[in-house]
Every structure is written in structure tokens, then in C-alpha cells.
GROMACS .gro file of C-alpha atoms in nm:
model
  256
    1ASP     CA    1  12.243  13.242  10.740
    2PRO     CA    2  11.985  13.434  10.951
    3GLU     CA    3  11.740  13.141  10.951
    4THR     CA    4  11.971  12.857  11.055
    5GLY     CA    5  12.236  13.058  11.243
    6GLU     CA    6  12.514  12.888  11.048
    7THR     CA    7  12.816  13.057  10.889
    8ILE     CA    8  12.804  12.978  10.517
    9ILE     CA    9  13.121  12.965  10.306
   10SER     CA   10  13.108  12.942   9.928
   11GLY     CA   11  13.365  12.863   9.665
   12MET     CA   12  13.427  12.715   9.321
   13GLY     CA   13  13.404  12.352   9.432
   14GLU     CA   14  13.441  12.113   9.724
   15LEU     CA   15  13.823  12.118   9.705
   16HIS     CA   16  13.817  12.498   9.726
   17LEU     CA   17  13.598  12.476  10.040
   18ASP     CA   18  13.828  12.216  10.196
   19VAL     CA   19  14.124  12.452  10.144
   20TYR     CA   20  13.925  12.734  10.313
   21CYS     CA   21  13.858  12.515  10.616
   22GLU     CA   22  14.219  12.400  10.642
   23ARG     CA   23  14.342  12.762  10.627
   24ILE     CA   24  14.102  12.862  10.905
   25ARG     CA   25  14.243  12.580  11.121
   26ARG     CA   26  14.608  12.653  11.049
   27GLU     CA   27  14.622  13.033  11.022
   28TYR     CA   28  14.365  13.127  11.284
   29LYS     CA   29  14.396  12.821  11.512
   30VAL     CA   30  14.016  12.784  11.507
   31GLU     CA   31  13.866  12.438  11.543
   32LEU     CA   32  13.562  12.423  11.319
   33VAL     CA   33  13.290  12.176  11.235
   34ALA     CA   34  13.203  12.184  10.865
   35GLY     CA   35  12.930  12.005  10.677
   36GLN     CA   36  12.636  12.052  10.445
   37PRO     CA   37  12.430  12.366  10.513
   38ARG     CA   38  12.094  12.310  10.681
   39VAL     CA   39  11.801  12.350  10.445
   40SER     CA   40  11.556  12.631  10.527
   41TYR     CA   41  11.231  12.435  10.534
   42ARG     CA   42  10.890  12.593  10.602
   43GLU     CA   43  10.588  12.476  10.801
   44ALA     CA   44  10.237  12.530  10.666
   45PRO     CA   45   9.880  12.435  10.761
   46GLY     CA   46   9.730  12.131  10.590
   47ILE     CA   47   9.359  12.198  10.645
   48ALA     CA   48   9.131  12.481  10.765
   49VAL     CA   49   9.027  12.471  11.133
   50ASP     CA   50   8.809  12.688  11.356
   51TYR     CA   51   8.933  12.837  11.680
   52ASN     CA   52   8.756  12.966  11.991
   53TYR     CA   53   9.011  13.071  12.252
   54LYS     CA   54   8.972  13.256  12.579
   55HIS     CA   55   9.259  13.404  12.781
   56LYS     CA   56   9.163  13.476  13.140
   57LYS     CA   57   9.401  13.554  13.424
   58GLN     CA   58   9.316  13.691  13.767
   59THR     CA   59   9.593  13.784  14.011
   60GLY     CA   60   9.428  14.028  14.253
   61GLY     CA   61   9.330  14.371  14.127
   62SER     CA   62   9.285  14.404  13.752
   63GLY     CA   63   9.344  14.083  13.561
   64GLN     CA   64   9.369  13.988  13.193
   65PHE     CA   65   9.080  13.893  12.968
   66ALA     CA   66   9.060  13.834  12.594
   67HIS     CA   67   8.841  13.608  12.382
   68ILE     CA   68   8.875  13.547  12.007
   69VAL     CA   69   8.680  13.330  11.764
   70GLY     CA   70   8.760  13.263  11.400
   71LYS     CA   71   8.924  13.035  11.147
   72LEU     CA   72   9.276  12.937  11.037
   73GLU     CA   73   9.296  12.864  10.663
   74PRO     CA   74   9.583  12.752  10.438
   75LEU     CA   75   9.678  13.000  10.166
   76PRO     CA   76   9.726  12.870   9.808
   77GLU     CA   77  10.067  12.709   9.748
   78ASN     CA   78  10.341  12.965   9.675
   79HIS     CA   79  10.107  13.258   9.747
   80GLU     CA   80  10.285  13.593   9.710
   81VAL     CA   81  10.263  13.653  10.087
   82GLY     CA   82  10.311  13.398  10.361
   83TYR     CA   83  10.059  13.543  10.608
   84GLU     CA   84   9.725  13.720  10.582
   85PHE     CA   85   9.495  13.860  10.851
   86GLU     CA   86   9.126  13.928  10.789
   87ASN     CA   87   8.900  14.109  11.032
   88GLU     CA   88   8.532  14.010  11.012
   89VAL     CA   89   8.427  14.135  11.356
   90PHE     CA   90   8.113  14.350  11.348
   91GLY     CA   91   7.910  14.527  11.612
   92GLY     CA   92   8.202  14.614  11.840
   93ARG     CA   93   8.225  14.269  12.000
   94ILE     CA   94   8.600  14.333  12.020
   95PRO     CA   95   8.695  14.703  12.058
   96THR     CA   96   8.858  14.838  11.740
   97GLU     CA   97   9.182  14.927  11.919
   98TYR     CA   98   9.242  14.558  12.007
   99ILE     CA   99   9.210  14.420  11.650
  100PRO     CA  100   9.573  14.509  11.560
  101SER     CA  101   9.681  14.346  11.889
  102VAL     CA  102   9.530  14.015  11.773
  103ASP     CA  103   9.711  14.046  11.438
  104LYS     CA  104  10.038  14.126  11.619
  105GLY     CA  105   9.995  13.826  11.849
  106PHE     CA  106   9.945  13.590  11.554
  107GLN     CA  107  10.251  13.727  11.372
  108SER     CA  108  10.472  13.697  11.683
  109VAL     CA  109  10.474  13.316  11.660
  110LEU     CA  110  10.528  13.274  11.284
  111GLY     CA  111  10.907  13.260  11.323
  112LYS     CA  112  10.918  12.914  11.482
  113GLY     CA  113  10.674  12.634  11.401
  114PRO     CA  114  10.584  12.349  11.639
  115LEU     CA  115  10.682  12.061  11.407
  116ALA     CA  116  11.055  12.121  11.363
  117GLY     CA  117  11.113  12.486  11.455
  118TYR     CA  118  11.100  12.624  11.100
  119GLN     CA  119  10.927  12.944  10.989
  120ILE     CA  120  10.549  12.918  10.937
  121THR     CA  121  10.406  13.028  10.603
  122GLY     CA  122  10.088  12.998  10.397
  123VAL     CA  123   9.853  13.098  10.680
  124LYS     CA  124   9.537  13.308  10.666
  125MET     CA  125   9.393  13.404  11.005
  126ILE     CA  126   9.029  13.517  11.001
  127LEU     CA  127   8.895  13.690  11.313
  128GLU     CA  128   8.516  13.650  11.322
  129ASP     CA  129   8.403  13.718  11.679
  130GLY     CA  130   8.513  13.744  12.039
  131SER     CA  131   8.450  13.935  12.358
  132SER     CA  132   8.623  14.174  12.594
  133HIS     CA  133   8.605  14.299  12.952
  134ALA     CA  134   8.565  14.667  13.039
  135VAL     CA  135   8.846  14.656  13.298
  136ASP     CA  136   9.060  14.346  13.236
  137SER     CA  137   9.099  14.363  12.855
  138SER     CA  138   9.412  14.528  12.720
  139ASP     CA  139   9.646  14.534  12.422
  140MET     CA  140   9.876  14.281  12.595
  141ALA     CA  141   9.587  14.049  12.692
  142PHE     CA  142   9.474  14.022  12.329
  143GLN     CA  143   9.832  13.969  12.207
  144ILE     CA  144   9.885  13.684  12.456
  145CYS     CA  145   9.544  13.536  12.367
  146ALA     CA  146   9.622  13.542  11.993
  147ARG     CA  147   9.970  13.397  12.045
  148ASP     CA  148   9.852  13.103  12.258
  149CYS     CA  149   9.550  13.049  12.034
  150PHE     CA  150   9.769  13.025  11.723
  151ARG     CA  151  10.003  12.769  11.881
  152GLU     CA  152   9.712  12.548  11.986
  153THR     CA  153   9.519  12.586  11.658
  154PHE     CA  154   9.818  12.526  11.430
  155LEU     CA  155   9.876  12.182  11.581
  156ARG     CA  156   9.517  12.087  11.487
  157CYS     CA  157   9.545  12.191  11.122
  158LYS     CA  158   9.748  11.883  11.018
  159PRO     CA  159  10.063  12.093  10.955
  160VAL     CA  160  10.302  11.995  10.677
  161ILE     CA  161  10.665  12.075  10.597
  162LEU     CA  162  10.754  12.251  10.272
  163GLU     CA  163  11.098  12.223  10.110
  164PRO     CA  164  11.275  12.456   9.867
  165ILE     CA  165  11.268  12.327   9.508
  166MET     CA  166  11.545  12.441   9.275
  167LYS     CA  167  11.527  12.498   8.901
  168VAL     CA  168  11.828  12.306   8.766
  169GLN     CA  169  11.963  12.320   8.410
  170VAL     CA  170  12.238  12.076   8.311
  171GLU     CA  171  12.440  12.102   7.990
  172SER     CA  172  12.609  11.777   7.897
  173PRO     CA  173  12.753  11.595   7.595
  174ASN     CA  174  12.486  11.366   7.447
  175GLU     CA  175  12.657  11.041   7.550
  176PHE     CA  176  12.614  11.120   7.922
  177GLN     CA  177  12.248  11.224   7.899
  178GLY     CA  178  12.102  10.893   8.026
  179GLY     CA  179  12.321  10.876   8.337
  180ILE     CA  180  12.257  11.239   8.431
  181ILE     CA  181  11.878  11.207   8.390
  182GLY     CA  182  11.881  10.886   8.597
  183ASP     CA  183  12.082  11.059   8.871
  184LEU     CA  184  11.848  11.361   8.882
  185SER     CA  185  11.547  11.127   8.912
  186ALA     CA  186  11.720  10.944   9.198
  187ARG     CA  187  11.751  11.282   9.375
  188ARG     CA  188  11.368  11.311   9.368
  189GLY     CA  189  11.405  11.541   9.067
  190LEU     CA  190  11.131  11.602   8.812
  191ILE     CA  191  11.262  11.621   8.453
  192MET     CA  192  11.077  11.907   8.282
  193SER     CA  193  11.239  11.897   7.937
  194THR     CA  194  11.541  11.785   7.737
  195GLU     CA  195  11.673  11.961   7.428
  196THR     CA  196  11.950  11.853   7.194
  197ARG     CA  197  12.170  12.118   7.034
  198GLY     CA  198  12.425  11.945   6.812
  199SER     CA  199  12.642  11.731   7.040
  200ILE     CA  200  12.508  11.894   7.361
  201THR     CA  201  12.194  11.803   7.555
  202ILE     CA  202  12.026  12.059   7.782
  203ILE     CA  203  11.823  11.908   8.066
  204ASP     CA  204  11.576  12.119   8.268
  205ALA     CA  205  11.465  11.973   8.600
  206GLU     CA  206  11.309  12.065   8.935
  207VAL     CA  207  11.504  11.913   9.224
  208PRO     CA  208  11.477  11.953   9.605
  209LEU     CA  209  11.764  12.165   9.742
  210ALA     CA  210  11.831  11.899  10.009
  211LYS     CA  211  11.941  11.660   9.733
  212MET     CA  212  12.167  11.905   9.548
  213PHE     CA  213  12.457  11.939   9.793
  214GLY     CA  214  12.776  11.807   9.636
  215TYR     CA  215  12.616  11.789   9.292
  216ALA     CA  216  12.897  11.986   9.122
  217THR     CA  217  13.143  11.705   9.198
  218GLU     CA  218  12.893  11.431   9.106
  219VAL     CA  219  12.797  11.574   8.767
  220ARG     CA  220  13.162  11.621   8.673
  221SER     CA  221  13.250  11.262   8.765
  222MET     CA  222  12.951  11.131   8.564
  223SER     CA  223  13.058  11.322   8.253
  224GLN     CA  224  13.439  11.305   8.264
  225GLY     CA  225  13.439  11.671   8.368
  226LYS     CA  226  13.247  11.785   8.057
  227ALA     CA  227  12.902  11.870   8.203
  228GLY     CA  228  12.805  12.183   8.392
  229PHE     CA  229  12.489  12.311   8.557
  230THR     CA  230  12.310  12.620   8.686
  231MET     CA  231  12.067  12.628   8.976
  232GLU     CA  232  11.822  12.885   9.115
  233PHE     CA  233  11.539  12.884   9.367
  234LEU     CA  234  11.198  12.810   9.214
  235LYS     CA  235  10.933  12.745   9.481
  236TYR     CA  236  10.840  12.570   9.805
  237LYS     CA  237  10.667  12.234   9.781
  238ARG     CA  238  10.525  11.986  10.032
  239VAL     CA  239  10.765  11.706  10.123
  240PRO     CA  240  10.653  11.339  10.113
  241ALA     CA  241  10.520  11.208  10.447
  242SER     CA  242  10.817  10.973  10.509
  243ILE     CA  243  11.068  11.256  10.456
  244GLN     CA  244  10.863  11.487  10.679
  245LEU     CA  245  10.910  11.237  10.964
  246GLU     CA  246  11.288  11.230  10.900
  247ILE     CA  247  11.306  11.613  10.911
  248ILE     CA  248  11.112  11.625  11.240
  249GLU     CA  249  11.335  11.358  11.394
  250ALA     CA  250  11.651  11.541  11.282
  251ALA     CA  251  11.518  11.864  11.436
  252LYS     CA  252  11.456  11.684  11.768
  253LYS     CA  253  11.815  11.554  11.775
  254LEU     CA  254  11.950  11.907  11.712
  255LYS     CA  255  11.752  12.039  12.009
  256LYS     CA  256  11.911  11.777  12.234
   0.00000   0.00000   0.00000
């Protein structure tokens, strides 16, 4: 997984995966640590905030100078792109050749958010004003300025963590419908619809991916092996505040 750096193995069930792991240990003499995959969360701004950031460095001879002013705004939830840059600088306050440098600086820090180290999404950066120096301003100075400005500004925008929500459809004999719906609700799932077709009930729900690990085994045990399900990614959604704290704490422990 390019986001979490973990090696993901997949199979037809938990027993199948256990056999995989045992074969790796026996045949290749590799000691491995196996567990649930890490969920690819996202970090996003909670509110719009203004920024006014100046980067100034003097080390004998020519130094570095860049100054940018603007606004960080959250994009609508599940916007088609995760990042937008808007240039509203007029009158040459920042030379035209340095505008892409500001954009590049902002984008360079989107890969790792300050809350728990997850990718940042849902951000619109508006550049409204700024200033430059005839000698000390450069492409690199504006990139560094934008990068440091973004890190400082993002912490002030009441950032939130988003989690992947899966579209889950369960097919089960009617007599197990109540137990399966209760279990999905306990997994923080939202039941969207239920439909009865003869002796089979089809349940459509939206459930956080973090709560779906091991579900194949659970749904079989709840239905005497007669129920099955399909699952696909649907959207990212803000996690409840208490769970956000748990995610941040877990990320801190991983860093240690």
C-alpha cells in the first residue's frame, strides 16, 4: 500500500490468510507481523482562515525574501479534486514567475498532515497579495515561504480527520435480518434500505472501513454461513470527535 507502506495480502477468508502467513514462516523462514491493514484516513480543514506570512533570511550576500497574503478555505465535502489554487494577485505585487512557485510550495506539504500524518485533502488556497525583493526573492524563497505558511495556517483552521466510508450490501435469509442490521448499526453503519425478495433480504448500508475488517467471518457466523456481502468505496466522511482523538493518539504511538 503506497500510503501506509504496508504489504497487503488478500484471500478468500481469514483462514486462507492464516495459511498464507504460516507458509511464509515455514517455507521462506521469514518472521512476520500480521494484523489488520491501516486505514487510509485524510486530513481536511474545518474552517476558512486568512494567512499573512513573510519568509526572510539573511546570511551575508544575497538572502531570501518572500511574502504572501491570502486565505485557506475548505472545499465542499467529496469535491472532485482534493486541492485547488487560485491566484488573485493584481498589479504585479508578486512577479508572475513566482506565482507557480507558491502553488508548488503549497502542494509539497499535502502528503503529510500535522494531525496524524495522513494526506491532506479538501483545501483551496487563495493567493491575494504579497511582496517581493528585487535581489533576494527567488523561486526557492517563495516555495519555502508557501510551505512554511501552509503548515502554520493549517493548524489554525481547526483541521478534521476524514475516514473512508464503504457501500455495503448484505444478502441474507429473512430470519437473520434483525441480527445483521443490529450488527451493522453497532459498527457505526447507516442503514440506507432493506428489500425483501422471497426468502432473502437485501440490506444496503454505509459503514466506515475501519469497522469492516473481519466482517466476512462475522456475517457468516451470524447467519449459519448463509449470508454474503459485497463492499466498495463510497466517499470520505468526517469522523466523530472522540474517534478523531483515538486516531491521533494511535498515530503518535506509531511514531514512537
